[in-house]
C-alpha positions as a printed Julia matrix, in Angstrom:
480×3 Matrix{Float64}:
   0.0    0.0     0.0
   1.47   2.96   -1.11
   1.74   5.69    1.89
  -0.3    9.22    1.16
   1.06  12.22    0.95
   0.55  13.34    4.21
   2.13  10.48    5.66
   5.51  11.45    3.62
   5.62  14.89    4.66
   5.28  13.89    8.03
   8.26  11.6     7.72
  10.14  13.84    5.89
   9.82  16.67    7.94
  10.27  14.31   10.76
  13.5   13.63    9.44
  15.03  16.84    8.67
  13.95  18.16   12.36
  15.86  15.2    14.06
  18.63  15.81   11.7
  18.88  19.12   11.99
  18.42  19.51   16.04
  21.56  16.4    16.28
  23.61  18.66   14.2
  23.0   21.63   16.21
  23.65  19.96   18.73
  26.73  18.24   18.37
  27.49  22.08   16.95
  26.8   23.59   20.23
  28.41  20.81   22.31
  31.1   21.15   20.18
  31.68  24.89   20.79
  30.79  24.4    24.09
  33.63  21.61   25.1
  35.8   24.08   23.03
  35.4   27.09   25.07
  35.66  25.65   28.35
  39.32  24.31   27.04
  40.18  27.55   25.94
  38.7   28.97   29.36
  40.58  26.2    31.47
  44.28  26.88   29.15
  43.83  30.83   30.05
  43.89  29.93   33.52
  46.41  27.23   33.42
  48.49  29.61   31.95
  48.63  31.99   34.48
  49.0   29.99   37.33
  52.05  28.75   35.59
  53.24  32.16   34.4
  52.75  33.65   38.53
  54.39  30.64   39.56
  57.27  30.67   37.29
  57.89  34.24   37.78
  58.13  33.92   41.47
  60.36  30.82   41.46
  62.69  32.6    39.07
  62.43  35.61   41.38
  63.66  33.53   44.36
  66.54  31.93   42.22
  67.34  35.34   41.61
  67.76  36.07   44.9
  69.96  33.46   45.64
  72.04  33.84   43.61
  71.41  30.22   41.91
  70.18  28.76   38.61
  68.65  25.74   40.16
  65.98  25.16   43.07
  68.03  23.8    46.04
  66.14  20.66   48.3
  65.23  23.43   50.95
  63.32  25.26   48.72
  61.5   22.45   46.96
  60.62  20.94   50.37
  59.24  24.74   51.54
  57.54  25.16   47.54
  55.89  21.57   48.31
  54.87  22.51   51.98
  52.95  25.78   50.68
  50.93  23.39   47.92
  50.16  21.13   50.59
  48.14  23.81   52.42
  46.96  25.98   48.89
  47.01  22.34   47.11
  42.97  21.3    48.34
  41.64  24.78   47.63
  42.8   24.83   43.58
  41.58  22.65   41.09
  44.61  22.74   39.09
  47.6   19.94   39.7
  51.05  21.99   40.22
  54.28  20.26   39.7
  57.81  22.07   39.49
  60.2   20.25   37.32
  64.03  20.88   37.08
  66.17  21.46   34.55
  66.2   17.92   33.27
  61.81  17.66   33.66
  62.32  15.56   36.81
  59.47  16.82   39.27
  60.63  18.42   42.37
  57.54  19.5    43.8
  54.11  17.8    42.95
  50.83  19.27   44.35
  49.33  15.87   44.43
  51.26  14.26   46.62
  55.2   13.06   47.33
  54.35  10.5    45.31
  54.7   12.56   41.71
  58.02  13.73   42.9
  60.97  11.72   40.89
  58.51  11.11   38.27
  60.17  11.89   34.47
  58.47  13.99   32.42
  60.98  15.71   29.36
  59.95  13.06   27.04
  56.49  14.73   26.71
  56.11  17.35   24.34
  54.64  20.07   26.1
  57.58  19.46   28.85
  59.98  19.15   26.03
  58.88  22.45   24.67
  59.11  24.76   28.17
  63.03  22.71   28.01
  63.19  24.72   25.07
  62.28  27.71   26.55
  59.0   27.84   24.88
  55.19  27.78   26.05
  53.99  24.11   25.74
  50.72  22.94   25.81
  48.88  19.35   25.52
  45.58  17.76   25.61
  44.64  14.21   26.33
  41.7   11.77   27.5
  41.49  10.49   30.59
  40.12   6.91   31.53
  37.02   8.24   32.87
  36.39  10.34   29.4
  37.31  13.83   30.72
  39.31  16.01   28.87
  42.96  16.76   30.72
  44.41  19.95   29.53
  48.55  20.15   30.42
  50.64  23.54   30.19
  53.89  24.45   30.67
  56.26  27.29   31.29
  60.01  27.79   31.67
  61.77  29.4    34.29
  64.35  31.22   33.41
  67.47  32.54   35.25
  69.7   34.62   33.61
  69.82  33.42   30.21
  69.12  29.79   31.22
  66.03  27.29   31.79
  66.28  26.51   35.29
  63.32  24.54   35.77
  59.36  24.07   34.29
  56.13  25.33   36.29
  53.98  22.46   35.08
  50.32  22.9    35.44
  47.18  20.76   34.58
  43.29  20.19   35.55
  40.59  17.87   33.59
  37.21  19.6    32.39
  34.2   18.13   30.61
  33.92  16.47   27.11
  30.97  15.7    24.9
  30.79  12.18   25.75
  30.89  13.15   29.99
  28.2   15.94   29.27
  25.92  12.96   27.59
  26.58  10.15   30.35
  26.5   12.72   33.23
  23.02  14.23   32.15
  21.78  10.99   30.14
  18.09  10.76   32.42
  18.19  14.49   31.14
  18.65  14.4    27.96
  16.56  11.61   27.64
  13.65  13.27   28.84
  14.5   16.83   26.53
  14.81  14.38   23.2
  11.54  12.51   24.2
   9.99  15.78   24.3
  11.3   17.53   21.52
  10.31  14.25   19.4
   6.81  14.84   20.51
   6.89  18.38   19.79
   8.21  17.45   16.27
   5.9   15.01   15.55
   3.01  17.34   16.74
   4.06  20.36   14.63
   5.12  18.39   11.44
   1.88  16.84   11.82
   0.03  19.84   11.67
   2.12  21.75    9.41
   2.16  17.79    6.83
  -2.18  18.05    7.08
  -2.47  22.25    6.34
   0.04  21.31    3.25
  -1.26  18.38    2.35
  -5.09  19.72    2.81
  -5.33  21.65   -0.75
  -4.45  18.11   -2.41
  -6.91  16.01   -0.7
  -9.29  18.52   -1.62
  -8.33  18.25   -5.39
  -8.39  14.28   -4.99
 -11.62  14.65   -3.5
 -12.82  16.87   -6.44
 -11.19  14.6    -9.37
 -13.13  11.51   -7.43
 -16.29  13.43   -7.75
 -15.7   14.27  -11.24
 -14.85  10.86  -12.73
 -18.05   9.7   -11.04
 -19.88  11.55  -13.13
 -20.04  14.85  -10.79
 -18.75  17.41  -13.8
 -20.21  20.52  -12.23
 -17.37  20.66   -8.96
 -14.7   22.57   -9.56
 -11.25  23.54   -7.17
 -10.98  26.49   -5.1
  -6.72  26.85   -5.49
  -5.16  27.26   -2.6
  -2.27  26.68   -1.21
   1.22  26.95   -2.95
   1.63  28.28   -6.29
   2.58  24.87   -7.57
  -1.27  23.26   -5.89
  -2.47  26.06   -7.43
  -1.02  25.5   -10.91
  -2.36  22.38  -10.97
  -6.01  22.98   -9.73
  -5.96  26.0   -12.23
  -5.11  23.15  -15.24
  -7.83  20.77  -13.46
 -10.55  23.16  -13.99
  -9.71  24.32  -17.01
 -10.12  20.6   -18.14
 -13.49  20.04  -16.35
 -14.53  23.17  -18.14
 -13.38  21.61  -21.68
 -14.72  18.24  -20.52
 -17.84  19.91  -19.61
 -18.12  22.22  -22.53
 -17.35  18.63  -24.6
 -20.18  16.59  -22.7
 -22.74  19.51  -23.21
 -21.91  19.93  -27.19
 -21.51  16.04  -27.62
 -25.52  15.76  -25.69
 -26.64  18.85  -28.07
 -25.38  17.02  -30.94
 -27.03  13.77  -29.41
 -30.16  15.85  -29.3
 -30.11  17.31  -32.95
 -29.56  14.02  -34.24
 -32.42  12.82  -32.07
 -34.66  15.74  -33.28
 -33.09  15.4   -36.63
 -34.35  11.77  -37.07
 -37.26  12.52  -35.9
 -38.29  15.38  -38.29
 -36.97  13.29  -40.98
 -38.96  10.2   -39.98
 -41.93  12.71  -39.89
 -41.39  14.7   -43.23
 -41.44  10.96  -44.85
 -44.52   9.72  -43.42
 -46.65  11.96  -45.53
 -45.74  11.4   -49.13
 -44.86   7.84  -48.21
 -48.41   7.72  -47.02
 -49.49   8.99  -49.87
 -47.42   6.78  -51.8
 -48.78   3.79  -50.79
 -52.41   4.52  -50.04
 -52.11   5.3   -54.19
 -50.13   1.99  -54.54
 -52.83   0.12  -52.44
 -55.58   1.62  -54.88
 -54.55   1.05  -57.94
 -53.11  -2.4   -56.58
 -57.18  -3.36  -55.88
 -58.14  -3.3   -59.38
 -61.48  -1.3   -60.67
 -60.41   2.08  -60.72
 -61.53   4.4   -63.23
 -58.74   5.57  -66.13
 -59.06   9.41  -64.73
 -58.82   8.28  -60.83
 -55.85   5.64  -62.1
 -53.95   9.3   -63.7
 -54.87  11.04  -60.68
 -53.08   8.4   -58.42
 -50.13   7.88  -60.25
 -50.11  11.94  -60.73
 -50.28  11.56  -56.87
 -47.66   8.67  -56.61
 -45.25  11.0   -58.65
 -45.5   14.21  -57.22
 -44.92  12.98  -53.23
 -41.75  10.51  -55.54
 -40.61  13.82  -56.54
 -40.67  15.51  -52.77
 -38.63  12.82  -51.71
 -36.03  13.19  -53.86
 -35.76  16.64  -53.58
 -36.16  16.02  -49.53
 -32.86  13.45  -50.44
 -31.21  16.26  -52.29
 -31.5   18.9   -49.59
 -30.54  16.42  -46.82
 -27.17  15.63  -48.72
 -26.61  19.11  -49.71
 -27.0   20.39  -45.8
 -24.56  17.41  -44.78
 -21.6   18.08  -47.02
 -21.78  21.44  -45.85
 -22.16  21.19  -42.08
 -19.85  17.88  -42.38
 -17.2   19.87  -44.5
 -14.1   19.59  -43.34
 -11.56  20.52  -45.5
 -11.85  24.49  -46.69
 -14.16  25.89  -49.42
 -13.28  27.1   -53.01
 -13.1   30.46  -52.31
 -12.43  33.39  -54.81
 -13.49  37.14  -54.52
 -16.95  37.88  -54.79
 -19.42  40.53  -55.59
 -22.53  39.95  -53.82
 -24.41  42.39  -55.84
 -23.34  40.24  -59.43
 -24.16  37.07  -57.16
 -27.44  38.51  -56.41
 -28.01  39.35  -60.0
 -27.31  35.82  -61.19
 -29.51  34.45  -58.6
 -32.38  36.79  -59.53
 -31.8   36.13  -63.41
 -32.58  32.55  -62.67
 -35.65  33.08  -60.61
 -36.86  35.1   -63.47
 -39.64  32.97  -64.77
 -40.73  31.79  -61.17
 -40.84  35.86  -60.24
 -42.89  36.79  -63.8
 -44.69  34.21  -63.33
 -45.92  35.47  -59.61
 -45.98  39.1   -61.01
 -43.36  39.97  -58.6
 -40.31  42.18  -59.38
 -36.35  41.78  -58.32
 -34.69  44.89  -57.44
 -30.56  44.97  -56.25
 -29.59  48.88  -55.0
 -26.52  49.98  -53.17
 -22.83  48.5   -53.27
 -20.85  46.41  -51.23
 -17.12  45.4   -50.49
 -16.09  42.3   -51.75
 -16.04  39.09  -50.18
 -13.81  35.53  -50.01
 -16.09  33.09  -50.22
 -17.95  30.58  -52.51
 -19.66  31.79  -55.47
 -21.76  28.93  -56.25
 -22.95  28.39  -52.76
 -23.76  32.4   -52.17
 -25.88  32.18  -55.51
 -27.61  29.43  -53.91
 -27.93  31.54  -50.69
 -29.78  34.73  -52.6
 -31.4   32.04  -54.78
 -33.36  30.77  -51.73
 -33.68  33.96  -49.78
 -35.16  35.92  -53.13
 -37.45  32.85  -53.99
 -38.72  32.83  -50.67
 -39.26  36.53  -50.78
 -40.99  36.39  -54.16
 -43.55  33.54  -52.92
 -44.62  36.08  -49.95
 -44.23  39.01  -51.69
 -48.06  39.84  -53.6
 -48.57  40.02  -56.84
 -47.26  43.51  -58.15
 -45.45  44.24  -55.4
 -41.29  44.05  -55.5
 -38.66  42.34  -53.25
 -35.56  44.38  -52.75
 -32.11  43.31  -52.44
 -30.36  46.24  -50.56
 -26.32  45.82  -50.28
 -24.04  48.05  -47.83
 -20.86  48.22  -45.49
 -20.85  48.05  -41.51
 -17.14  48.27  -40.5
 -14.94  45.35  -41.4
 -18.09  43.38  -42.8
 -20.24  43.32  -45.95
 -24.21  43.36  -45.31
 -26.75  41.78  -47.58
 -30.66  42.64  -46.89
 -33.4   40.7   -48.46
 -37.05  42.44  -48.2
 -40.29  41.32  -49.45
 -43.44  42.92  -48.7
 -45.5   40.12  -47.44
 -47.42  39.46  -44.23
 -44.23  39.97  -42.27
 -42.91  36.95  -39.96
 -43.48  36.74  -36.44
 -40.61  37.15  -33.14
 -41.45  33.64  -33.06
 -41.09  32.68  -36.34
 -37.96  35.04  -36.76
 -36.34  32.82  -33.5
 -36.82  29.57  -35.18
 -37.12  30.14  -38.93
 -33.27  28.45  -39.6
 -34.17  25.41  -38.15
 -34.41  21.98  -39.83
 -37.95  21.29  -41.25
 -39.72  24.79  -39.42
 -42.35  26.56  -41.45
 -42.93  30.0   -40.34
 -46.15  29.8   -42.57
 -48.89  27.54  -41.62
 -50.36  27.64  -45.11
 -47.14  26.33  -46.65
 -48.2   22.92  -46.51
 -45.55  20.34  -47.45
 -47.88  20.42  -50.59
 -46.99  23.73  -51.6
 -43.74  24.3   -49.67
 -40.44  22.54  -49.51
 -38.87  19.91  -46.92
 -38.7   23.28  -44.42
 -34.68  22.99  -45.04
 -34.12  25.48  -47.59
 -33.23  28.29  -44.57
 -31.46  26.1   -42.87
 -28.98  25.09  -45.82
 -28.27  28.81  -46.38
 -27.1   29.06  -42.34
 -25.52  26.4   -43.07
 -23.44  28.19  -46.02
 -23.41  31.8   -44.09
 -21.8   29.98  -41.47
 -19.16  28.1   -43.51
 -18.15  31.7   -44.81
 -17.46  33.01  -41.33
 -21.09  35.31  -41.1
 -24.36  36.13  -39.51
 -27.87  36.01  -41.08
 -30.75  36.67  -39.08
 -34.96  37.72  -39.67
 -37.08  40.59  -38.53
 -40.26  41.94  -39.11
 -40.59  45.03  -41.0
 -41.59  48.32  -39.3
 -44.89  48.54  -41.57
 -44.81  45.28  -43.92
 -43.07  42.51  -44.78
 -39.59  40.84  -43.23
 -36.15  41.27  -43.89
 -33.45  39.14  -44.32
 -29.77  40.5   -43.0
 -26.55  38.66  -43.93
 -23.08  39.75  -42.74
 -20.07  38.46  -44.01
 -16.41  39.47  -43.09
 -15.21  41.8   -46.2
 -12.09  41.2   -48.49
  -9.52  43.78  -46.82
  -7.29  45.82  -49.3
C-alpha cells in the first residue's frame, strides 16, 4: 500500500527536524567543550606564568640557577596547604623535567616527564601545551612554562586540571537528555503533523474533487489554494473540467439534434410515403376508373418527386455542415451574385408578377460563389412567394465596418418574433399555409445558415416596421 502524501511529509519533515536539532547539537556541544578548554588553558596559563615568575624571582635572589632541596621541600609545603583549595595539579620540574615538587602528593616527585612534548617544549624555553583523555572520558588539559634565570632554563612550572567532554556531558546528564529528546520528538511530531495536514489539505481537496468528477459529478470545480505549484495544478484541473464539460454539453446537443433530426426526418417521410402507398394500395385493388388511375399515379409521382428533392436537400446540408476541408473560395461581388440568382428566378418571379430589385454597393467578399448564388437564390425565392402580386422584393447591399451586409425584403405578411427565432431550423415553417404540398422539406433556410456559417457570417430575420420581413446577412469583407 502505497503511503499518502501526508504520511511522507510527516516523515520527511520528521527527518530533517531530528537531523537538523543532532547537528546543532553536536554544533553547540562542540563549541561548548571548546570554550571551556580555551577557558581552562587561560587559567592554566597563568597559574604557571605567577608561579614561574616567582620561582625565578627567588633563584634570583639566591644567587642560583637551580631550586636547592630546601626550597623544593618549603615550595611543596605551601601546595600542601593551597594544594585542596585549587583545582589545578602543580608540579615544578628541574632542569632535566624531573618533578621536584608535585601538588598531588610526594608520590609525583621523581617522576620523568621531558619526554612529553609540552615538557619538552618549556626545556626549550618555549610555552607548551597538551591535551589528552582520561580513563574516565574527561578532557585533561597540560601547560607548561620555563623558568628562566639569567639566560638559562632553570626549571618548568607544570600545570594541569581535567574539564568536561561531549561524551561526559551525555553520560552525566543521560536521564536528562533523555527526557528533553523525548519531548522535543513529541513536539516534532506534533508540529510536522500539523504543518504535513495544512500542506497536504489543498491536495486532498483536489483528490476529493477529481473523485467526484470521474463519477460523473462534472459541475465541482477547485478552489486553489495553497502553494503556487497546488495552485497550478487545480488551475489546469478546472480548465479541463470546463473543456470536458463544454465537450459533454456539445456532444448531448449534438445527441439531441440528431435525435430531433431523425425525428423530423422520420416525420417529413410519413406523408408522401403515405401517400405513396395509399395510391399503390388503390390502384393495386383493381377497378379504378382511367381518370382516378392518372390522378393516383399523378399523386404517386409528385410525393416521388418531394422525396427526392427532400434526399437532395438532406445531402446538400450534410456536405456542408460535415465539411471539413476548406471551401473554393475566390473574390466575390454579392451584388453580381445577387443578379445571377435573380436572373434565374426570373420565370418563377414573372410568373408570380413579382419584381427583383438589387440597389446599393458592397465590399467584396472571399467566399464561394456557387454556394452564395444558392444563398440569394433561396432567400429571393422565398421573398418572391410572400411578396403579392405587383409588389417588389428588394435586395439592398451596404458596409458596416470590417463586414459586408446583404438585406433581403419582401413585402408580405411579415414573420413573427417567433417565427424570426426559429425560422433556420431543420424542417420549421414559419407559414402555416405552406403545406408540405406547396412548400419545400422546411430545409431550404437552414442550408443557407448552413453556407453563411461556412463563410465566417451572420444572417438573421425581422419583421418590418410597416410590412413585410427582412433578411440580413453579414459576411467578413475582403480587406485591401
Amino acid at each position: 500500500m502505497r503511503a499518502s502524501i501526508r504520511t511522507r511529509l510527516l516523515l520527511a519533515f520528521l527527518v530533517v527536524a531530528l537531523s537538523a536539532a543532532a547537528g546543532l547539537s553536536a554544533y553547540f556541544l562542540t563549541e561548548l567543550e571548546d570554550y571551556g578548554l580555551r577557558k581552562l588553558e587561560e587559567r592554566l596559563h597563568s597559574e604557571s606564568l605567577v608561579l614561574s615568575a616567582m620561582i625565578a624571582a627567588d633563584l634570583r635572589a639566591a644567587d642560583t640557577d637551580a631550586l636547592s632541596r630546601r626550597q623544593a621541600d618549603a615550595l611543596a609545603e605551601e601546595l600542601a596547604e593551597v594544594g585542596p583549595r585549587v583545582a589545578s595539579r602543580i608540579r615544578v620540574l628541574d632542569a632535566d623535567g624531573e618533578a621536584l615538587v608535585d601538588s598531588a602528593g610526594s608520590d609525583g616527585v621523581g617522576v620523568q616527564y621531558a619526554e612529553t612534548p609540552e615538557v619538552a617544549r618549556a626545556l626549550r624555553g618555549e610555552y607548551g601545551a597538551a591535551t589528552r583523555i582520561t580513563e574516565d572520558g574527561r578532557v585533561a588539559l597540560y601547560v607548561t612554562n620555563p623558568i628562566i634565570v639569567g639566560d638559562r632554563v632553570a626549571g618548568v612550572s607544570y600545570t594541569s586540571a581535567t574539564t568536561f567532554s561531549i561524551r561526559t556531558l551525555i553520560r552525566d546528564y543521560r536521564t536528562r537528555l533523555l527526557v528533553l529528546v523525548g519531548l522535543f520528538v513529541l513536539a516534532t511530531l506534533v508540529m510536522t503533523e500539523i504543518l504535513a495536514r495544512w500542506l497536504s489539505a489543498p491536495l486532498r481537496e483536489l483528490a476529493r474533487t477529481a473523485a467526484a468528477f470521474a463519477s460523473g459529478d462534472h459541475s465541482v470545480r477547485v478552489r486553489p489554494r495553497g502553494s503556487s505549484e497546488i495552485q497550478s495544478v487545480a488551475d489546469a484541473f478546472n480548465a479541463m473540467a470546463d473543456e470536458v464539460q463544454t465537450a459533454l454539453d456539445e456532444l448531448r446537443a449534438e445527441e439531441s439534434r440528431k435525435s430531433r433530426f431523425i425525428s423530423d426526418v422520420s416525420h417529413e417521410l410519413r406523408t408522401p410515403l403515405t401517400a405513396i402507398r395509399g395510391a399503390a394500395e388503390t390502384l393495386l385493388d383493381g377497378d379504378v376508373a382511367e381518370e382516378d388511375a392518372r390522378q393516383f399515379l399523378s399523386t404517386i409521382m409528385r410525393e416521388s418527386e418531394r422525396l427526392g428533392r427532400l434526399a437532395t436537400d438532406l445531402i446538400t446540408l450534410q456536405r456542408i455542415e460535415g465539411a471539413t476541408g476548406e471551401l473554393p473560395i475566390s473574390r466575390v461581388d454579392l451584388a453580381a451574385v445577387a443578379a445571377l440568382a435573380a436572373e434565374g428566378l426570373s420565370p418563377l418571379t414573372d410568373g408570380r408578377n413579382v419584381s427583383v430589385m438589387i440597389e446599393g454597393e458592397a465590399p467584396l467578399v472571399l467566399g464561394d460563389k456557387d454556394r452564395l448564388q444558392q444563398v440569394f437564390g433561396n432567400l429571393i425565392d422565398n421573398a418572391s412567394r410572400m411578396t403579392p402580386e405587383g409588389g417588389t422584393v428588394t435586395v439592398r447591399l451596404s458596409a458596416d465596418g470590417d463586414f459586408t451586409v446583404a438585406e433581403v425584403l419582401d413585402e408580405g405578411p411579415g414573420i413573427t418574433s417567433e417565427d424570426a427565432a426559429r425560422v433556420f431550423d431543420r424542417f420549421y415553417r414559419a407559414q402555416p399555409s405552406r403545406d408540405r404540398s406547396t412548400g419545400g422539406a422546411g430545409l431550404g433556410l437552414a442550408i443557407v445558415a448552413a453556407i453563411v456559417r461556412s463563410h465566417g457570417g451572420t444572417i438573421t430575420a425581422a419583421p418590418r416596421a410597416k410590412r413585410g420581413s427582412v433578411f440580413t446577412l453579414r459576411l467578413p469583407s475582403l480587406k485591401d
